[in-house]
Amino acid sequence: MFHRRQFLSLAVLGGAGALAVSPTSAAGPAPVSTNARIVIVGAGAAGAALSNRLVRRFDGATITIVDPSQAHIYQPGLSLVASGLKPANYVVSRTAEWLPDGVTLVPEAVAAVDPENRTVSTSGGQTLAYDFLVLAPGLVLDHGAIEGFSLDMVGQNGIGALYAGPEYAAKTWAAADEFTQTGGRGIFTRPATEMKCAGAPLKHAFLIDDIARRAGNAGKVDMVYAAHNDTLFGVPIVSEKVRMLFQDRGIAPVYHHVLKAVDAGRKVATFTTPDGDQEMDFDYLHVIPPQRAPDFIRQSGLSWGDKWTDQGWVEVDRHSLRHLRYPEIFALGDVAGVPKGKTAASVKFQVPVVEDHLVAAVEGRDGDAAYNGYTSCPLITRIGRAMLVEFDYNNNLTPSFPGIIAPLEELWITWLMKEIALKATYNAMLRGRA
């Protein structure tokens, strides 16, 4: 049994994703003197975390961050908003709040990257020259790829879409809450593309099922999870655990079902399947759209040419996160073309790798840090219980607290990490201290 003091000790260590907080008083390496021009595209988790670390590593560098968004979204909290456990403002802060002194924020969108001439063009007409470029713009939620669907539908006719942001996560809860009370068929989807936090669709299904049960309405709801392939999760042992939990709770998986179209008026969802298009009636439908790199990445020639060609992720070495054809360019977070790593916990492990290689490049040497594909998912399975699932490129489970927290057990301590500790450690990461 854990006691409060033991939990707080784990919280300091970092909770889900091993987001360990570095002591602010710890002496770091002496700053490197340089006049290098460093441009970071994106001021989200990856861009903010890296900028805070780089201002401590360099003396004299010009560091510019390009991002049009005034709001920073704590994306791990969206699933809590969409299940009525947190208000929408829980996940919102100001972008500028997380950026250090010594960097310049250009509050514009990127229009183009010219890797040959080493420039970034902005929507406001600026041209920024760089010696090193870090691409961390996040990804595009391609809601338009789903026929008949638009975000103004969210919250009406039983339709949810928590990924789209705090406003839509709150509207998702409004639709889901009604479903848990009145019952009917709930369909929970995920796209066939790579996606951020692949556990989020599962979390939402588990939470809505649990909320219906707590309301005494388990017999009223018919829960269906539409998997895009023949598994429920990319790590086989985790997929099997989820299958067992689904079986225990009466959540029915259907495999090789990819959402193609939504008819909100008829409450019918159309899925692409190996046997052709299939329609399913719904009373609640959770939509997660296909996801891809921003257009300027795809148009710049920086995407992979032989894989993920429909999605456009940046062509980087999976261990150094350095571009394979343009060594002065790195990619972080969602946009990086690596087999794993579209979570905040992955960003925590990726940022020091890019930092190491960037500093080494400025000093004219090779970096030696390597990203092993670490990804973490505090997989909520009911209110008050979650599994801390951590794994690497090879689908090996990589528990941060072996012997203390079993990765495939539903534990309240993991729930507390997700619900309480994770945001604090996430914020520490943004400050470059985790």
mmCIF file of N, CA, C and O in Angstrom, residues 369-401:
data_model
loop_
_atom_site.group_PDB
_atom_site.id
_atom_site.type_symbol
_atom_site.label_atom_id
_atom_site.label_comp_id
_atom_site.label_asym_id
_atom_site.label_seq_id
_atom_site.Cartn_x
_atom_site.Cartn_y
_atom_site.Cartn_z
ATOM 1 N N ALA A 369 24.355 11.665 -27.915
ATOM 2 C CA ALA A 369 23.080 11.307 -27.292
ATOM 3 C C ALA A 369 22.188 10.601 -28.312
ATOM 4 O O ALA A 369 22.256 10.878 -29.511
ATOM 5 N N ALA A 370 21.374 9.687 -27.841
ATOM 6 C CA ALA A 370 20.506 8.915 -28.737
ATOM 7 C C ALA A 370 19.125 8.742 -28.119
ATOM 8 O O ALA A 370 18.996 8.431 -26.931
ATOM 9 N N TYR A 371 18.101 8.944 -28.928
ATOM 10 C CA TYR A 371 16.721 8.703 -28.521
ATOM 11 C C TYR A 371 16.351 7.269 -28.867
ATOM 12 O O TYR A 371 16.536 6.821 -30.004
ATOM 13 N N ASN A 372 15.847 6.534 -27.889
ATOM 14 C CA ASN A 372 15.558 5.110 -28.097
ATOM 15 C C ASN A 372 14.097 4.825 -28.410
ATOM 16 O O ASN A 372 13.663 3.676 -28.384
ATOM 17 N N GLY A 373 13.331 5.882 -28.685
ATOM 18 C CA GLY A 373 11.920 5.693 -28.990
ATOM 19 C C GLY A 373 11.024 5.702 -27.783
ATOM 20 O O GLY A 373 9.830 5.376 -27.888
ATOM 21 N N TYR A 374 11.551 6.112 -26.630
ATOM 22 C CA TYR A 374 10.746 6.096 -25.408
ATOM 23 C C TYR A 374 9.424 6.841 -25.596
ATOM 24 O O TYR A 374 9.392 7.975 -26.054
ATOM 25 N N THR A 375 8.365 6.173 -25.211
ATOM 26 C CA THR A 375 7.028 6.755 -25.222
ATOM 27 C C THR A 375 6.311 6.297 -23.961
ATOM 28 O O THR A 375 6.490 5.162 -23.527
ATOM 29 N N SER A 376 5.534 7.180 -23.400
ATOM 30 C CA SER A 376 4.793 6.841 -22.190
ATOM 31 C C SER A 376 3.323 7.153 -22.384
ATOM 32 O O SER A 376 2.971 8.159 -23.010
ATOM 33 N N CYS A 377 2.491 6.293 -21.846
ATOM 34 C CA CYS A 377 1.049 6.521 -21.894
ATOM 35 C C CYS A 377 0.444 6.132 -20.546
ATOM 36 O O CYS A 377 0.352 4.940 -20.233
ATOM 37 N N PRO A 378 0.059 7.126 -19.718
ATOM 38 C CA PRO A 378 -0.714 6.784 -18.525
ATOM 39 C C PRO A 378 -2.134 6.432 -18.984
ATOM 40 O O PRO A 378 -2.964 7.311 -19.181
ATOM 41 N N LEU A 379 -2.356 5.146 -19.209
ATOM 42 C CA LEU A 379 -3.591 4.689 -19.840
ATOM 43 C C LEU A 379 -4.691 4.547 -18.798
ATOM 44 O O LEU A 379 -4.755 3.567 -18.053
ATOM 45 N N ILE A 380 -5.554 5.556 -18.750
ATOM 46 C CA ILE A 380 -6.670 5.535 -17.801
ATOM 47 C C ILE A 380 -7.643 4.437 -18.200
ATOM 48 O O ILE A 380 -8.044 4.337 -19.361
ATOM 49 N N THR A 381 -8.032 3.619 -17.233
ATOM 50 C CA THR A 381 -8.963 2.533 -17.508
ATOM 51 C C THR A 381 -10.289 2.700 -16.770
ATOM 52 O O THR A 381 -11.246 2.001 -17.069
ATOM 53 N N ARG A 382 -10.322 3.596 -15.813
ATOM 54 C CA ARG A 382 -11.551 3.990 -15.118
ATOM 55 C C ARG A 382 -11.174 5.160 -14.220
ATOM 56 O O ARG A 382 -9.994 5.416 -13.987
ATOM 57 N N ILE A 383 -12.156 5.880 -13.728
ATOM 58 C CA ILE A 383 -11.852 6.974 -12.818
ATOM 59 C C ILE A 383 -11.173 6.410 -11.574
ATOM 60 O O ILE A 383 -11.699 5.513 -10.925
ATOM 61 N N GLY A 384 -9.978 6.907 -11.302
ATOM 62 C CA GLY A 384 -9.242 6.446 -10.134
ATOM 63 C C GLY A 384 -8.287 5.305 -10.389
ATOM 64 O O GLY A 384 -7.597 4.864 -9.467
ATOM 65 N N ARG A 385 -8.200 4.841 -11.642
ATOM 66 C CA ARG A 385 -7.274 3.754 -11.975
ATOM 67 C C ARG A 385 -6.657 3.994 -13.350
ATOM 68 O O ARG A 385 -7.319 4.468 -14.284
ATOM 69 N N ALA A 386 -5.381 3.662 -13.467
ATOM 70 C CA ALA A 386 -4.689 3.785 -14.754
ATOM 71 C C ALA A 386 -3.512 2.839 -14.777
ATOM 72 O O ALA A 386 -3.037 2.367 -13.728
ATOM 73 N N MET A 387 -3.018 2.548 -15.972
ATOM 74 C CA MET A 387 -1.809 1.753 -16.161
ATOM 75 C C MET A 387 -0.719 2.673 -16.700
ATOM 76 O O MET A 387 -0.965 3.469 -17.606
ATOM 77 N N LEU A 388 0.481 2.572 -16.142
ATOM 78 C CA LEU A 388 1.600 3.373 -16.632
ATOM 79 C C LEU A 388 2.356 2.553 -17.675
ATOM 80 O O LEU A 388 3.202 1.729 -17.356
ATOM 81 N N VAL A 389 2.012 2.783 -18.939
ATOM 82 C CA VAL A 389 2.585 2.018 -20.043
ATOM 83 C C VAL A 389 3.746 2.810 -20.642
ATOM 84 O O VAL A 389 3.558 3.920 -21.144
ATOM 85 N N GLU A 390 4.937 2.249 -20.576
ATOM 86 C CA GLU A 390 6.134 2.890 -21.127
ATOM 87 C C GLU A 390 6.852 1.880 -22.015
ATOM 88 O O GLU A 390 7.028 0.728 -21.629
ATOM 89 N N PHE A 391 7.302 2.322 -23.185
ATOM 90 C CA PHE A 391 7.934 1.392 -24.116
ATOM 91 C C PHE A 391 8.859 2.146 -25.056
ATOM 92 O O PHE A 391 8.875 3.388 -25.083
ATOM 93 N N ASP A 392 9.630 1.375 -25.852
ATOM 94 C CA ASP A 392 10.613 1.975 -26.747
ATOM 95 C C ASP A 392 10.359 1.547 -28.191
ATOM 96 O O ASP A 392 9.324 0.952 -28.506
ATOM 97 N N TYR A 393 11.330 1.857 -29.070
ATOM 98 C CA TYR A 393 11.176 1.512 -30.479
ATOM 99 C C TYR A 393 10.898 0.029 -30.707
ATOM 100 O O TYR A 393 10.196 -0.347 -31.647
ATOM 101 N N ASN A 394 11.470 -0.814 -29.859
ATOM 102 C CA ASN A 394 11.348 -2.262 -30.042
ATOM 103 C C ASN A 394 10.161 -2.858 -29.301
ATOM 104 O O ASN A 394 10.061 -4.079 -29.172
ATOM 105 N N ASN A 395 9.268 -1.997 -28.819
ATOM 106 C CA ASN A 395 8.086 -2.415 -28.062
ATOM 107 C C ASN A 395 8.441 -3.109 -26.751
ATOM 108 O O ASN A 395 7.623 -3.852 -26.193
ATOM 109 N N ASN A 396 9.660 -2.857 -26.272
ATOM 110 C CA ASN A 396 10.025 -3.340 -24.947
ATOM 111 C C ASN A 396 9.384 -2.440 -23.903
ATOM 112 O O ASN A 396 9.423 -1.208 -24.026
ATOM 113 N N LEU A 397 8.792 -3.032 -22.878
ATOM 114 C CA LEU A 397 8.298 -2.234 -21.771
ATOM 115 C C LEU A 397 9.494 -1.679 -20.992
ATOM 116 O O LEU A 397 10.445 -2.412 -20.697
ATOM 117 N N THR A 398 9.453 -0.389 -20.687
ATOM 118 C CA THR A 398 10.581 0.278 -20.027
ATOM 119 C C THR A 398 10.087 1.004 -18.787
ATOM 120 O O THR A 398 10.073 2.242 -18.745
ATOM 121 N N PRO A 399 9.696 0.281 -17.755
ATOM 122 C CA PRO A 399 9.097 0.918 -16.574
ATOM 123 C C PRO A 399 10.077 1.833 -15.850
ATOM 124 O O PRO A 399 11.247 1.483 -15.642
ATOM 125 N N SER A 400 9.589 3.000 -15.444
ATOM 126 C CA SER A 400 10.421 3.947 -14.713
ATOM 127 C C SER A 400 10.569 3.564 -13.247
ATOM 128 O O SER A 400 11.536 3.966 -12.601
ATOM 129 N N PHE A 401 9.602 2.810 -12.720
ATOM 130 C CA PHE A 401 9.610 2.445 -11.321
ATOM 131 C C PHE A 401 9.473 0.928 -11.173
ATOM 132 O O PHE A 401 8.489 0.432 -10.621
#
